[in-house]
Amino acid sequence: MTQVLSNFIKALRASDVRVSTAESIDAAAALALVGFEHRTLIKEALGQVLAKTPDDKSRFNDCFERFFTFEDLAGDSAPGDEQATGDDQREGAPGEDGGQGGSGGGGDGGLAAMLERGDGPALQQALASAARNVQLQNIRLFTQRGMYIRRILEDMGIEPLDDLLFALLKANDDDPRALRLKEQKARLVENVAGLVDRQMLMYTANAWPKLREEVLQKTPLARIEIRDFKVMQELVRKLAKRLVSLHSRRRHVSKRGQLDVRHTIRKNIEYDGLLFDTVWKRVRVDRPKVIAVCDVSGSVAQVARFLLLFLYSVAEVLPKVRAFAFSSHLGEVTGLFESKPVEDAVVETINTYGMGSTDYGGALAELERLTLADIDQRTTVIILGDARSNYGDAGERSLRRIHERARRVLWLNPEPMAFWNSGDSEMQKLGAACDKVESCRTLKHLERVVSEIARTAI
């Protein structure tokens, strides 16, 4: 029953009912109390534990009815009595084919025997067992439908049944028993397909958005289509919220510090050793300064868009971010992000500074002029660009002077590493003036980079 409850909770979550681990344990305890004999009682008990709002209650009721629905697999044309009393000669038929009485053949517990007896409960139990064995709850895509139908039928013993049918029809094309078995087999296949369809609809009710998000997180940002921008922005916000939550908790613990046992005991001597006042080893929280420099020329603008979106979405843990954008010339865009919504600021930045011919030498020299006096050992400089200088000055001398004063300089290159240092790429020269050079092509890469900066800030 534990597996059934686990699958039911999975179906609930797919229906947008939030179920925590603690609530799952409560549900198991509730089932242990009410037992498994009365369906209504089980529904009421699980509903009390797992559904928290009126909407949840409605979705729970719908999901419960679909999950615990069992169809009569005996069917209208599987009258066991008729078969049992009809043709006595059929009693010996399986034996005639010697060796055909496998698990699904003519044995008493085989699939053929269950179909001929019209034993609906036994068929239902075999079907449920087969669905568990093939882990039908893991179905995610419509293209997996045929595979799961076949696996369930094989688990129920369809192959011995096919062998038996073949032997009967080979002996007599019009064998009434064979014709009846063919009809019952077709009905069984239809019932299995119906079960797979119902389970697929139940377990994948909310799967498409999640699947789409998983794919987008791993897709190179330069290949993201315009129609996916809205989804990507929502995804960036979601990832940023997760980072903020994670690093805010770490910062809280870090600010509080660890218990200083020696000083605590010394301070509480006057209370005869009772620890009224605690002393904590406080850790100085070093809020980092981040300078983000983004190449917004045509080939890199897409990645820059999401990096800026990311950086300004985690302002709670990275409050001091200065942003610069460049292609043919460099300019500071910090004010834009402070005065406008992030999405609007990103668009205006790209429109103002993007789509020009990239000049790394001029941009890095301008960056040095604007920021060198402000850079100190708390400053992390992130440069996002493909390092393609159009065979002009790469600007490595300016970058080296910035590196000497900064805490660290990270270079994020949206091109695959195999393309670095080819053609007009100056990655080798510029990388030598950085602490770290990384390929940054997907949202996953961006999340890792921003998380690392936030983590080392605590």
Steps between C-alpha positions, in 0.01 A plus 500: 500500500798727558576490127136569415491797739828628354357479148178669611699790650697522174170526310382769744816704445453467124154650555653805676419387853801580714589211729800527731703213638347554845149483351593176322601348835173624652308340214670165564416528870137585417475194275642282775225626732198466268612182324438411138156350504272800445564716196299796630685497831837493320395791282388708798816422699738583216297808408532635853879458494593587141251762378543838665291745299162480321687478168719224636189319622343513156817378329545231767148362447548489124841335528379247758209390281725456198782330691286246682271415209492136399324374190338162471738310277270201469304684230159420364610216279709307746239286672706252692202279569421458136854409423526269796186309414515520125757285336645225707740423223668832566617374838762297326591754237794664678642162575474405139765749419731373770738764624257785433393530861742774606417785730265654248402186319258237615609474865240577764671824598598597145362787298309268266334326793399830658353623172309179442360499852406865466676557832480881519653542849797278413555688172475832681753386757737374229465828313570709811799281585637529145457880506702512823767266364559712190482823710223655298503800733823613328332558164566855377453515125227393259763318295554262794138383483556203268807387690315488833201319348730232362696466825181459706364237262830311512501514878145359506605211275390598150772295333384157626147606405616581146674163479181326608294692246747417227486129582119493510460690173765289333300188582166651398441847357143499629572370847229665714725514804772678303252751358366571848851544638588740217202715585586495871861584425394801291282620785788455744735704278237774485469499879878520545516791254222672694693458825818639345310799358338578835827469687679716243240775532518480878877497543578749225227755573761762585798345326523715188604827668759317711634312200518824303690671782747211525570522127538879505744487791733285292452676167779739393373852568602618156248257351204599716214612277308822555179310579678341800622829651204529734550145629872569538440814701268311733761228526773751587278649772430154639869406507592838648238459772647162585851647521378786717328258736804274518757770559279706732481202735876456487552870563267490802696212655827669412394830658393329820830312518587197712474468877820614674502245783806638682376858515145388580620305807721785612218753466258286701729430798304754705186285448669191647562355158140524376513620140278810505702698247641335190793636302521436128802499275375751249625493147535823310269489198685629200250637252670469163510761232430361156591670175331330206628587154295358214582485133159570343605466138281278286670169578499541879201726571269209573721361777564849640124553523459205736816569702379854579154366576656249737729746678226752568253231605725397790545855630417380851826304522699710249391857575801683356499429128633744242420406143674607180415414142703539185547410141664790313508716817449437872249665731367446852138380522468470878260796512271334246461193718438711810230710337319252276371143517779255425341375176461855364853596606645196320322590176608865518859399576519279193333761282740773618833318507444188291529401138828686442843374392674370812800701628648319801806728521292818521238346730750367756696828498177688568408253774838558664449875487152484651547238770866454596478743793195317633639147468635345820545158658124454539434546130418214264520594133295282262558546129266328259625492142631280222839682500480557124674831445460527122884481480531824699651572843387232749538732800691249712718769661198686637351172621824408676498830694139438602594147607780630723252699710192275496425204720457290190417530132274242332463471126189325368518398138174391330690317225596130526861460616592344167443840334725696736822642358382442146474782244481839675441349846745643760391268781854388575629856552198617698468175698856548629382816676207324674470275803256269328372449148187294445278400215156638580239393248186398685281614785648223714847652450374846593333368813822330607706815446261729687463245781877478539531879528221512760649207694848649525347827614404343833 
